[in-house]
Every structure is written in C-alpha cells, then in structure tokens.
Coordinates of C-alpha atoms in Angstrom, one line a residue:
Chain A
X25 CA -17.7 9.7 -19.5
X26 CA -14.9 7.6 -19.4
X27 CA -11.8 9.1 -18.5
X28 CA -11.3 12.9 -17.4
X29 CA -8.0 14.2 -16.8
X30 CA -7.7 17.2 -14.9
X31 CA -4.6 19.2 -13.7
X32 CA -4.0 21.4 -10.7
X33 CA -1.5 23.6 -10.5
X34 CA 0.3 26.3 -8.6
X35 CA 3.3 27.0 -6.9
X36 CA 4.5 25.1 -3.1
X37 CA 2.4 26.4 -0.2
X38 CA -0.8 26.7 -2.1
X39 CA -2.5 23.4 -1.3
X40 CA -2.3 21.9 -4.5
X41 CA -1.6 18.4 -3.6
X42 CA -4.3 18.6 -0.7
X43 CA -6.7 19.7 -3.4
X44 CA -5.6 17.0 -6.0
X45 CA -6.1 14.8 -3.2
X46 CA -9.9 15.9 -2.0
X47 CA -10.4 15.7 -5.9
X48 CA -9.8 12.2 -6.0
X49 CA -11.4 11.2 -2.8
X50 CA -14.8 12.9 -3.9
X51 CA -14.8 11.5 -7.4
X52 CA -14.3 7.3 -5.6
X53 CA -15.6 7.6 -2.4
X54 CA -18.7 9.6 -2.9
X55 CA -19.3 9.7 -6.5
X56 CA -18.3 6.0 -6.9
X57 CA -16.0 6.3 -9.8
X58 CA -12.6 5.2 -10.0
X59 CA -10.0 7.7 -9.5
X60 CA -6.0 8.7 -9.3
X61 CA -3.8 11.0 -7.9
X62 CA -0.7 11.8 -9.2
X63 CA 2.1 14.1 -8.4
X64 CA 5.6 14.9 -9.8
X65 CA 8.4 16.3 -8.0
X66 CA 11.8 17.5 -9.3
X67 CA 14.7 18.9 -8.2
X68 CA 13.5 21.7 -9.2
X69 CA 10.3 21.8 -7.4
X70 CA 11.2 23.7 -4.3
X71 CA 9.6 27.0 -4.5
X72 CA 8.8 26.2 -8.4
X73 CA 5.7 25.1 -10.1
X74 CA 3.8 21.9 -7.7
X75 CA 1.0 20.2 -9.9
X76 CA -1.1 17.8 -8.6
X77 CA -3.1 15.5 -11.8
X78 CA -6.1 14.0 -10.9
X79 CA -7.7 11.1 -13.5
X80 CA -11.5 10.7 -12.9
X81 CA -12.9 7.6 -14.6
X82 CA -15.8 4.8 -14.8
X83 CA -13.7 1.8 -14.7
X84 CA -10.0 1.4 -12.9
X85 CA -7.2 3.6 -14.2
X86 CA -4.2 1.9 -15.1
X87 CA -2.4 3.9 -16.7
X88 CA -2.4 7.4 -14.2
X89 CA 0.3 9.3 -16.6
X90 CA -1.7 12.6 -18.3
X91 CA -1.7 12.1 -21.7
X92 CA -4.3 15.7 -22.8
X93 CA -6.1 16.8 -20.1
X94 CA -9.4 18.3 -20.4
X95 CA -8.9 20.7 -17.3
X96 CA -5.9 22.9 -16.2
X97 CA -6.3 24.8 -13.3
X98 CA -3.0 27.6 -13.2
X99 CA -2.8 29.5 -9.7
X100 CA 0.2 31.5 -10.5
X101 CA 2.0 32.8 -13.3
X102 CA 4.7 29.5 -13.8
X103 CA 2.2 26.7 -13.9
X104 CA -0.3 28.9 -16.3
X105 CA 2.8 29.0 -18.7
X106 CA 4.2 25.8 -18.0
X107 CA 0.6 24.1 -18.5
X108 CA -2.4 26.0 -20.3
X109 CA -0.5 24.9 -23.6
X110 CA -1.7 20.8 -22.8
X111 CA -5.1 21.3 -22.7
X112 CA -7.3 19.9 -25.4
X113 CA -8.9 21.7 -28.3
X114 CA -12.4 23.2 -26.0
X115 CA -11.0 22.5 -22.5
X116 CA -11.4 24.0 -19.0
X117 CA -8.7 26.8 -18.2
X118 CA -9.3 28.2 -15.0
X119 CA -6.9 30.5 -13.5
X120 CA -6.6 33.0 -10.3
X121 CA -7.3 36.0 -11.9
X122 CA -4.9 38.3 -10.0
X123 CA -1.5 35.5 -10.4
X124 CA -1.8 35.1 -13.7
X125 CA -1.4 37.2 -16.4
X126 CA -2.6 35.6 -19.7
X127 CA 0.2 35.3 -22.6
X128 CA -1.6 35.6 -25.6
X129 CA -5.0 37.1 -26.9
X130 CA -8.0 34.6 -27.9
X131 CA -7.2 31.2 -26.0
X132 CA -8.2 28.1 -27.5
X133 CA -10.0 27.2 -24.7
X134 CA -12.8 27.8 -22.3
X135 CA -11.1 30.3 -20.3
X136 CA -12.5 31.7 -16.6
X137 CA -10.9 33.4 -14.2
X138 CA -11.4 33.9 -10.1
X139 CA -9.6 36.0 -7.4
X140 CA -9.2 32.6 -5.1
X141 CA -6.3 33.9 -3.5
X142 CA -7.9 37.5 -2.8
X143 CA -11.4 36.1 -1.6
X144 CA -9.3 33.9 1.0
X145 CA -7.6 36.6 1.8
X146 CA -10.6 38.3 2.7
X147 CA -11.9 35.6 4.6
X148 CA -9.0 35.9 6.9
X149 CA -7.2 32.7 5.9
X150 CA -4.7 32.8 2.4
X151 CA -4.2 28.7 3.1
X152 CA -7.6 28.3 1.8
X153 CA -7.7 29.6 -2.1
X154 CA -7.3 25.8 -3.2
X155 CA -10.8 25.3 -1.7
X156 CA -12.0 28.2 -2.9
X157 CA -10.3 27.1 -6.7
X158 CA -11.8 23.7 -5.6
X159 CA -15.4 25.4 -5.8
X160 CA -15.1 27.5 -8.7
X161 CA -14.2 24.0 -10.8
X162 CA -17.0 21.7 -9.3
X163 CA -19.6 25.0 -10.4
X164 CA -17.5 25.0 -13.9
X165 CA -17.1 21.6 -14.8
X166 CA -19.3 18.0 -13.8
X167 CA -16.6 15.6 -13.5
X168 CA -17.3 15.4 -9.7
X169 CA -20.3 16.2 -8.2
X170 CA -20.5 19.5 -5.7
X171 CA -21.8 17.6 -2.9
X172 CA -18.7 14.6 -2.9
X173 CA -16.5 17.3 -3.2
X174 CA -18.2 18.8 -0.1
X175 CA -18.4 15.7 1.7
X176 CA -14.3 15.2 0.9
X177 CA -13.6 18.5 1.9
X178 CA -15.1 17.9 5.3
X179 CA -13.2 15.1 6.1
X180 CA -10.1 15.9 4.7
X181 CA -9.1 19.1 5.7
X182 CA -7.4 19.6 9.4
X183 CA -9.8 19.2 12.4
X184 CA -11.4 22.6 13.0
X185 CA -11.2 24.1 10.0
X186 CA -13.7 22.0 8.2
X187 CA -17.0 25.1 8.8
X188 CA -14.1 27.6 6.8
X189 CA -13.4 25.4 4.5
X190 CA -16.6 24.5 3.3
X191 CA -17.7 28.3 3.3
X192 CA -14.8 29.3 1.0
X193 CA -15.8 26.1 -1.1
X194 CA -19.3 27.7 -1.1
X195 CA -17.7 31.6 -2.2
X196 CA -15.3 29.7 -5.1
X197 CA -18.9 27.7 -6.1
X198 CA -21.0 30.9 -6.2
X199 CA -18.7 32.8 -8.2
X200 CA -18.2 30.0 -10.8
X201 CA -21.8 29.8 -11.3
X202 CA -22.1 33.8 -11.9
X203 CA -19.2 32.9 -14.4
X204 CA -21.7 30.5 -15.8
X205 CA -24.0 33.5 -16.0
Chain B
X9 CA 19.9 3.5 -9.6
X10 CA 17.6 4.7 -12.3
X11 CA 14.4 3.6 -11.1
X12 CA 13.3 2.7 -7.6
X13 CA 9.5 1.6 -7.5
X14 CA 8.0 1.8 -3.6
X15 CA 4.8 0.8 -2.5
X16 CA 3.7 2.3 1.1
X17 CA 0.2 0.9 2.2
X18 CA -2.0 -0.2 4.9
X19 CA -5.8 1.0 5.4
X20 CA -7.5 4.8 5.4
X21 CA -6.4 7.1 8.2
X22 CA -2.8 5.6 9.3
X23 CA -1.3 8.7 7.0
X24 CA 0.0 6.4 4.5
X25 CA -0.9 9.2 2.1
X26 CA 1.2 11.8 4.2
X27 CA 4.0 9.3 4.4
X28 CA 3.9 8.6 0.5
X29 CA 4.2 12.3 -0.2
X30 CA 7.0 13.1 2.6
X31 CA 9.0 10.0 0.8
X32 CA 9.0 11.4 -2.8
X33 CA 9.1 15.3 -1.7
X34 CA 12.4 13.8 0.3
X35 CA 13.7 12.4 -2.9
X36 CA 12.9 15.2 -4.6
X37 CA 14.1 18.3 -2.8
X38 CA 16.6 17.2 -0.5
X39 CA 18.5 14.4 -2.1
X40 CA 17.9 15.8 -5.7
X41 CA 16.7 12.9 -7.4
X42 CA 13.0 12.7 -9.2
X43 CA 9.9 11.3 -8.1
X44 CA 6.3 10.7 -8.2
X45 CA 3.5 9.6 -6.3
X46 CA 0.3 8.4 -7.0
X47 CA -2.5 7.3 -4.7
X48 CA -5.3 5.1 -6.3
X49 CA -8.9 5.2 -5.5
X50 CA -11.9 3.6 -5.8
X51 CA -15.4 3.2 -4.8
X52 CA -14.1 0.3 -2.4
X53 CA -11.8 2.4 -0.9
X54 CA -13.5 3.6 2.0
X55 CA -12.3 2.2 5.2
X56 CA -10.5 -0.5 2.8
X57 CA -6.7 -1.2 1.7
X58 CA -5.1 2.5 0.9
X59 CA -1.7 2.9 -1.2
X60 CA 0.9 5.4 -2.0
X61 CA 3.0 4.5 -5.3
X62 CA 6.1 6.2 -5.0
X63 CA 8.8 5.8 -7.8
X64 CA 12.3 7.5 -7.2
X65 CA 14.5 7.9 -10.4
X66 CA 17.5 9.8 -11.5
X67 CA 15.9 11.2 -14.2
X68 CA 12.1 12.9 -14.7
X69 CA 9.8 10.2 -14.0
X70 CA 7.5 9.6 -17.4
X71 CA 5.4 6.4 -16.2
X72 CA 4.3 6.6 -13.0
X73 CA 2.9 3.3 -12.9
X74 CA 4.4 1.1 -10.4
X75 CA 5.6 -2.5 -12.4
X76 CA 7.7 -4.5 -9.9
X77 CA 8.2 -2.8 -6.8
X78 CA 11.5 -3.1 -4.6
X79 CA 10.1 -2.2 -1.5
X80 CA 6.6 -2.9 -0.5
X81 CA 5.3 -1.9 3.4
X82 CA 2.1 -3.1 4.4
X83 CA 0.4 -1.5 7.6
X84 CA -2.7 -3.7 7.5
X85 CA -3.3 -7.6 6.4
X86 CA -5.5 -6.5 3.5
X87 CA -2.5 -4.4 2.4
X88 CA -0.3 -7.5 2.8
X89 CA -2.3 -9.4 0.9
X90 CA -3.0 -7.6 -1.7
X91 CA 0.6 -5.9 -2.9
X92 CA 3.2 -8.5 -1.4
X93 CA 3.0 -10.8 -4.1
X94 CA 3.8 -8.1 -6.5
X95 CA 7.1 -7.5 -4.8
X96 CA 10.4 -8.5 -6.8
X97 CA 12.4 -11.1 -6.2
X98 CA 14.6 -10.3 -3.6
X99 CA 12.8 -7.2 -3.1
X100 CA 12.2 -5.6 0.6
X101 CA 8.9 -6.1 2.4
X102 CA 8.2 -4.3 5.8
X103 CA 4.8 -5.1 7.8
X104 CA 3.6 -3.9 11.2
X105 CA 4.2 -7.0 12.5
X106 CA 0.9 -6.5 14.8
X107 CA -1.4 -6.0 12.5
X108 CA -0.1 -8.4 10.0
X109 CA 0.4 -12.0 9.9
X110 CA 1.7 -13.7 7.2
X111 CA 0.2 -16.3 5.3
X112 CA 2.9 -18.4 4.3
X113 CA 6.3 -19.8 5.1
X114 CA 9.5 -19.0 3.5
X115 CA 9.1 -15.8 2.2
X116 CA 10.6 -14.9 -1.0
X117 CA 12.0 -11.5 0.2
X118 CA 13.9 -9.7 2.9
X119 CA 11.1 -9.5 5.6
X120 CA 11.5 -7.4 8.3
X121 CA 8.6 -6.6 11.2
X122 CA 8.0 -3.5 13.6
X123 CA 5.5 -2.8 15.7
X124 CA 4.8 1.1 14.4
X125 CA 1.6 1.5 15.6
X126 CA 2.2 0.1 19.3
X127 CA 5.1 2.2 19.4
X128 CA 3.6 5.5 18.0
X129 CA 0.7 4.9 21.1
X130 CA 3.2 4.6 23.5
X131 CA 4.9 7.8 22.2
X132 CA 0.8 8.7 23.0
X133 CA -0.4 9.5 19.2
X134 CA -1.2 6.8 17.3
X135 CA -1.3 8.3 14.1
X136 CA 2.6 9.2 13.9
X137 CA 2.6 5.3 13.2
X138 CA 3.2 5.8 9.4
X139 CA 6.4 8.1 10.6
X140 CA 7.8 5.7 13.0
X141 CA 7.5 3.3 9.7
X142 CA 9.2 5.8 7.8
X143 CA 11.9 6.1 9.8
X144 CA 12.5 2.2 9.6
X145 CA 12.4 2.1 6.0
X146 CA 15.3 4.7 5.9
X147 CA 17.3 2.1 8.2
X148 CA 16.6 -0.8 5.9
X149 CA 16.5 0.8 2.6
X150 CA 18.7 3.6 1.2
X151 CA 16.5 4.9 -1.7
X152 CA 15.9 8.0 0.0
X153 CA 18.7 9.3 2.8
X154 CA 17.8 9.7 6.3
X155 CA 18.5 13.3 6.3
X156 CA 16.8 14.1 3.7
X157 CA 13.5 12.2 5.1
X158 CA 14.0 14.5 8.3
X159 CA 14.0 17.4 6.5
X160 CA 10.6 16.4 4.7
X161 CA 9.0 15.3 7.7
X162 CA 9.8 18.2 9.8
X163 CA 8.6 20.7 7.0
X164 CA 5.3 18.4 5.7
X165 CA 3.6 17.5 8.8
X166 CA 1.3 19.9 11.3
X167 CA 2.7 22.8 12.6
X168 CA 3.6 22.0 16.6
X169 CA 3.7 18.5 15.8
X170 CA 7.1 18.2 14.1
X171 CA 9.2 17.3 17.1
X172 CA 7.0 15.0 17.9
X173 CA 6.8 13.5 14.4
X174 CA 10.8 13.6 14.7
X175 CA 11.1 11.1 17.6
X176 CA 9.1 8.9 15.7
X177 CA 11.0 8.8 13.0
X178 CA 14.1 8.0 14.9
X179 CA 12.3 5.4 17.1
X180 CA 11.8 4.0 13.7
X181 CA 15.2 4.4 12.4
X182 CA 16.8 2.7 15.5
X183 CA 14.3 -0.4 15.4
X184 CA 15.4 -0.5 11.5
X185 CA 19.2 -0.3 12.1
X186 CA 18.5 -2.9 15.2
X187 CA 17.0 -5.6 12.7
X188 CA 20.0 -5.1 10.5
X189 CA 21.8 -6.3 13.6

C-alpha cells in the first residue's frame, strides 16, 4: 500500500468530521502509518453536504488534496450525488441504505449498503451512525485495522459514551462482514 | 485577501483540533468565506507536537497544503520549535507564553504571549485553554471576525459547556486587544 484515499461524507450533524478524525488517528497512532485529515467548508456548507477525506499512507503525506479516492462513504442523498462519481474504476462505495437512493443501475463500483442511521436509532442514540458506518468500512475494506479503529474510538469519542460507541462499532462491523458473506 | 494560511498547534489533548475546526467552520459559515483544515498524523504523534492547518480563502480552497503561513500559534515548545520558522516574514506568531520559551533573540515576527492555559485553570477547566487562545487570535488577527468565531464556538463545543467556553473566548479576546495596547 502506499497511499489510500478515502472519503466520508454526509450532511452537518452526522459526525462526519469526528469520524474522519478517528479514521486518521487509528491509521498513525495504532496502525503506525502516516495519515491526514482533511476537511472543506463553504459557504454553502451549513446544513449542506460536510465531507471529511482521510489519506492513509506508509510514508508522510504531503500533498493531503484527494486526487481519486479509492473509498467514498455517502450517508445521505447530496454527498452520494455529489461524490460516488470520484471514485476509481473498482472502488469502495458504501452508503446508508435508507438516505440514499442510488441514481443509476449497475455502478462501477463495489457497492454495499447499511441502515447505520436505523441501527443507531435502535440503539437509542441517532449521534452514533458514523461509528456504526465507521464499522461497516473497517469489516469492508483493510486500510486500517479493526482493532486501531477500536482503540481510536475509545479515546476519542466523549467521556461516557465510549462502551456505546464501541458496541455500535461492533453492530456496523458485524453487518459488513455478513455483506462480505 | 485571497489566501490566508493558519497554523494552530501545541501537543495532543489541549483541543487544538477543536480549535482548528471551530476557526475554519467560523470562516466558513458565518463570515462566508472558504476554508479547510487538515490535521496531520503520524506514528510519532502520540503524546507529541499536534497541528491544525487551517487556510481561509475567498474562493474554494483547491490545495490545502499550508506553504508560508501568516499566523502560526504554538501551545507547547515542541510546537514552537517545529512550525515557527516556517512563519512569513512579518507574519503573526502567538505562544502560551508559559509553556514556551523562545530560543532566540530578535524575532523576525510580530510576537505576542498569553498565558491560555493558566488562565483557562483559573476559569477551573483547563482544557478551554485552546478557546481562550482563540479568542486572542481574533484580537490580534482579523482573518476570521470575532462574531463569527462566537457563533462557532457556541454551536461546536459540548452541550452545557458553551457559556463557559464563551468566557474564555472573551478572556482571550481582552488579553489580545490589551497587547495591541
């Protein structure tokens, strides 16, 4: 591997960012590769699409801009159409299943889809379908390893919250690996 | 202005994340300008010098990559000395003049001290330190208006805690208008 660019995507209020950010911290801190963190704002962004890209790679990364990425994760229906169409020929595209409604037939792409919104919803807390997303991707894709993504979730997310956390991480895991079949 | 490059950093758990995404989301939504910012990692990271790139432009951001920066604050001495050589010439530098000493004489830019962190543990929370800093960096920098960076604060950090974080910013934005004399 040398350089993995992966995009997360949504709209304000979904944790994006925080998950961009956990992203990052697992692939440098406990997977020990070099990582950045990127995110764009506009004028526009207030309520709008928020996107969070992430660059995973062996050696430094100096230049953080997303050039193709090999993962787009959409979480509702704006970043699916604003995004899905960068991915590379054979990427990742995961999506919540129940936000977004897919444009066209065949997709290019390795497509997969979760409820991340509904299972947090079930598990009595809507604020957590980016951990649940964030566990559907480490079961879907080896960029970063499951357990540094645990161990960043667990010290990232807000005191207290850590035990839910990591259980939807573990619901978004289990159902990527049943995706996996 | 058409590009504004700001480096916030200082060491893992002062918020200098938090601080980096309230600036450009301040930028962004409430003084209608564009902005990104990136946070590197790496495997050193941990426990080590921690930095928020934040670059504030009249138009949509396409490199993210800080060159020159205007404005670099430094939280920590490792910070210091590793990003305030890269300032410009003439280019803003703001330390926490506690934890930082400098290493040489004549400094090539405007320098300006505060003691955030002793005065966020007086206020009894030591971690509203990077808020207090932001807060001084709106006296002594007008990239990003003061209103604006109220507005981001109050609506980016914990829920019960945005008073708090409010008073902060104004000690900050006092002690930044007081150096100004």
């Amino acid at each position: 591997m040398n350089r993995i660019e992966i995009r997360l995507s949504g709209f304000g209020g979904q944790g994006i960012i925080l998950a961009g950010y956990i992203l990052g911290k697992a692939a440098a801190l406990y997977d020990h590769k070099h990582a950045t963190m990127t995110q764009n704002y506009g004028p526009e962004s207030r309520g709008g699409a928020c996107s969070a890209q992430v660059i995973v790679a062996d050696t430094p990364v100096s230049y953080p801009h997303l050039t193709a990425p090999q993962v787009v994760v959409a979480m509702s229906q704006e970043a699916y159409t604003k995004y899905a169409g960068e991915l590379t020929e054979g990427g990742l595209l995961i999506i919540d299943e129940d936000l977004v409604r897919l444009n066209n037939g065949a997709p290019r792409q390795r497509l997969y889809g979760i409820p991340s919104t509904r299972i947090a919803e079930e598990m009595g807390r809507k604020m957590i379908a980016n951990i649940v997303m964030l566990g559907c991707l480490a079961a879907l894709d080896d960029t970063v390893s499951p357990d540094a993504l645990r161990q960043a979730v667990r010290d990232s997310v807000p005191k207290g919250t850590e035990e839910l956390n990591l259980k939807a991480f573990e619901r978004g895991y289990t159902h990527g690996q049943k995706l996996l079949g």
